[in-house]
XYZ file of C-alpha atoms in Angstrom:
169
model
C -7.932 -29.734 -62.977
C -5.896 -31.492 -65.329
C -5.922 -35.507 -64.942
C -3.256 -37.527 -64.184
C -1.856 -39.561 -67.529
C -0.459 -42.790 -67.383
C 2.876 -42.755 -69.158
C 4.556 -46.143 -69.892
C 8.185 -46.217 -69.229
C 10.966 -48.259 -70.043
C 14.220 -48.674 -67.872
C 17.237 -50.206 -68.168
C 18.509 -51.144 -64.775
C 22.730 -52.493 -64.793
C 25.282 -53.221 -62.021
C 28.845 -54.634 -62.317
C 29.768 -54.284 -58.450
C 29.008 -55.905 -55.259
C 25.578 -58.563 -55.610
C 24.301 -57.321 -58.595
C 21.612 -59.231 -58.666
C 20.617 -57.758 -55.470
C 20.976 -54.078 -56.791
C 18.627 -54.946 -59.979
C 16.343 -56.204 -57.128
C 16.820 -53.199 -54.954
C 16.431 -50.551 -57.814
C 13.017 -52.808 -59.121
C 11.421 -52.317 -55.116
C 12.651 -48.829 -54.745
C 11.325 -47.953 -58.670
C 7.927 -49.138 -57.809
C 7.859 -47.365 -54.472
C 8.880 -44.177 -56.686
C 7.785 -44.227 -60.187
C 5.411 -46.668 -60.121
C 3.509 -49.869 -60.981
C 6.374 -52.432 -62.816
C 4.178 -53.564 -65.632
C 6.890 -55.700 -67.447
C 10.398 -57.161 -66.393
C 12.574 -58.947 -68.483
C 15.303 -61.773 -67.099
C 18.608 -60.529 -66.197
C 21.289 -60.945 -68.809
C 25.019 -60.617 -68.388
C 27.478 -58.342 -70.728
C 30.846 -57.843 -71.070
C 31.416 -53.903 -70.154
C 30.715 -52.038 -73.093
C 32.589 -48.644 -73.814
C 34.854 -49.115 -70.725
C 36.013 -52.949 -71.189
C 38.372 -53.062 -68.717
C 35.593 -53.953 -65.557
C 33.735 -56.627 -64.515
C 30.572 -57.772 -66.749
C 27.583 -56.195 -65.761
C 24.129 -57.738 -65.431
C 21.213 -55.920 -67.692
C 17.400 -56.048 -67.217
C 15.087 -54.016 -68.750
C 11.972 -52.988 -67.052
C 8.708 -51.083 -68.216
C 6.812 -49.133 -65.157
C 3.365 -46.949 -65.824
C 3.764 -44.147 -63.918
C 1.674 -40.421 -63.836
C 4.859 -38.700 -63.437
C 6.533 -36.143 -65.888
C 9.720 -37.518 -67.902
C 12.200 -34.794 -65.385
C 10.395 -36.141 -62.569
C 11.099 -39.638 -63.255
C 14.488 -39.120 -63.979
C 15.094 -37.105 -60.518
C 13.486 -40.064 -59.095
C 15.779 -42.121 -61.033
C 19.106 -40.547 -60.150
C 18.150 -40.105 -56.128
C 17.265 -44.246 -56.038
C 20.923 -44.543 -57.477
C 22.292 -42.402 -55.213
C 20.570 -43.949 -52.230
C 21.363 -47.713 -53.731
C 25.331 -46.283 -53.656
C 26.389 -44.948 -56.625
C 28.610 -42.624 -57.682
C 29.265 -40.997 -60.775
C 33.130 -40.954 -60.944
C 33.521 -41.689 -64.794
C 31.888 -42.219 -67.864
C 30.628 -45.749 -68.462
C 32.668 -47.058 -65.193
C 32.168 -49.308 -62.927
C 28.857 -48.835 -60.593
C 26.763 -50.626 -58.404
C 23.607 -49.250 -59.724
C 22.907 -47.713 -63.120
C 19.223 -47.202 -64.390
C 18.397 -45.080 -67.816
C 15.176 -43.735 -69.072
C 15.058 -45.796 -72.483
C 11.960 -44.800 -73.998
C 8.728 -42.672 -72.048
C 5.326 -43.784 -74.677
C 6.130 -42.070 -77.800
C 7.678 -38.790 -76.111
C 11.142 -37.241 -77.447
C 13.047 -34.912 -75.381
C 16.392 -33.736 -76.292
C 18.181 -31.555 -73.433
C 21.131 -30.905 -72.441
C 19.349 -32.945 -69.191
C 17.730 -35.335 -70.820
C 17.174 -37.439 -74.212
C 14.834 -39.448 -74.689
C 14.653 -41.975 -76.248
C 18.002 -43.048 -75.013
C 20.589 -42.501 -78.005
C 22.363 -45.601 -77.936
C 19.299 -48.393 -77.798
C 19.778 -49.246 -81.424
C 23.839 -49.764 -81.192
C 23.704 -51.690 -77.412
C 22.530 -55.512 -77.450
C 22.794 -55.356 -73.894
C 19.656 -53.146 -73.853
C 18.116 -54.247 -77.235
C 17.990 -58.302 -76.041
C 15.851 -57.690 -72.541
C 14.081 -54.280 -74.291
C 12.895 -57.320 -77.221
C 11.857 -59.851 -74.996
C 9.496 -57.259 -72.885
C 7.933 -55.267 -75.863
C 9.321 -56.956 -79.335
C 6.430 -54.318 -81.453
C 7.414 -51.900 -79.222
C 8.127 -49.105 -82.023
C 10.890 -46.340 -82.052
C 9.753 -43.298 -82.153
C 12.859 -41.283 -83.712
C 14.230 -44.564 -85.883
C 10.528 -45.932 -86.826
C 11.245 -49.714 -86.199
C 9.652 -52.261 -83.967
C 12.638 -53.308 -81.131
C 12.994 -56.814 -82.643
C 14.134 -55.477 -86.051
C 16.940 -53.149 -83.744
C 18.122 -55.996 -82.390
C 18.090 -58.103 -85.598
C 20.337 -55.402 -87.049
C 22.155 -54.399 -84.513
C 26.092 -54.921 -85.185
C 27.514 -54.917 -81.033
C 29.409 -57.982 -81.037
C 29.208 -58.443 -77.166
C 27.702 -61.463 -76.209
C 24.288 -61.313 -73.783
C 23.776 -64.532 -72.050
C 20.229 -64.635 -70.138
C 21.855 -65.685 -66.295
C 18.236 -65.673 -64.736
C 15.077 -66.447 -66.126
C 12.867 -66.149 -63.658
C 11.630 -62.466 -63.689
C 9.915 -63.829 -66.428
């Protein structure tokens, strides 16, 4: 019998619609009912939209959960907890009520059609690099080979990230 291994994983949770803050707590209880055990949480930080611009700003946290579940398993988790929190995939980087992405799973990379990790567009997004710093700051790449607080130092996405709640902290 093969033992179960603990796999750290990082999320990034977002919402732009209805009481976000309510959805990031939502997705956070329903995540550790799922996945499992929230290890980390940074505060939530708000973001103009990026990609789409013309929608409300969304609010950002990034999370890191240690779960014994596979990387497809955790992302089918993942997509039914945003289905059941409301939200619906009508186009690409619209407005939603609940978004969560696998950032990074230990030091695994997957790239499928399904799934990529780590997430392709951590080291061009400040919204994910600011929280994803303040959690794990050493945490290192796998695929770039940097430690997240050098990303962010270098990283040229001019949106502002303003920290609108602390205390997650």
């Amino acid at each position: 019998m093969v033992d179960h291994i603990n796999n750290s994983v990082f999320l990034l949770l977002g919402s732009n619609l209805g009481d976000s803050r309510q959805q990031l707590s939502a997705a956070r209880l329903r995540l550790e009912q799922e996945v499992g055990k929230i290890l980390k949480q940074s505060g939530i930080y708000k973001t103009a939209a990026w990609g789409k611009t013309d929608q409300p700003d969304f609010y950002n946290q990034v999370i890191e959960l240690s779960t014994t579940l596979d990387a497809y398993q955790v992302l089918d988790k993942i997509l039914s907890i945003e289905t059941e929190l409301g939200r619906v995939r009508e186009e690409k980087w619209g407005s939603r009520l609940i978004d969560i992405d696998i950032l990074f799973m230990g030091e695994m990379c997957i790239d499928s059609p399904r799934l990529k990790i780590p997430h392709p567009g951590i080291a061009e997004r400040k919204f994910t690099l600011v929280p994803l710093a303040e959690i794990a700051p050493d945490f290192h790449h796998p695929i770039l080979n940097k430690k997240m607080f050098t990303l962010l130092r270098e990283c040229t996405d001019p949106l502002p990230v303003e920290v609108v709640d602390s205390s997650c902290l």
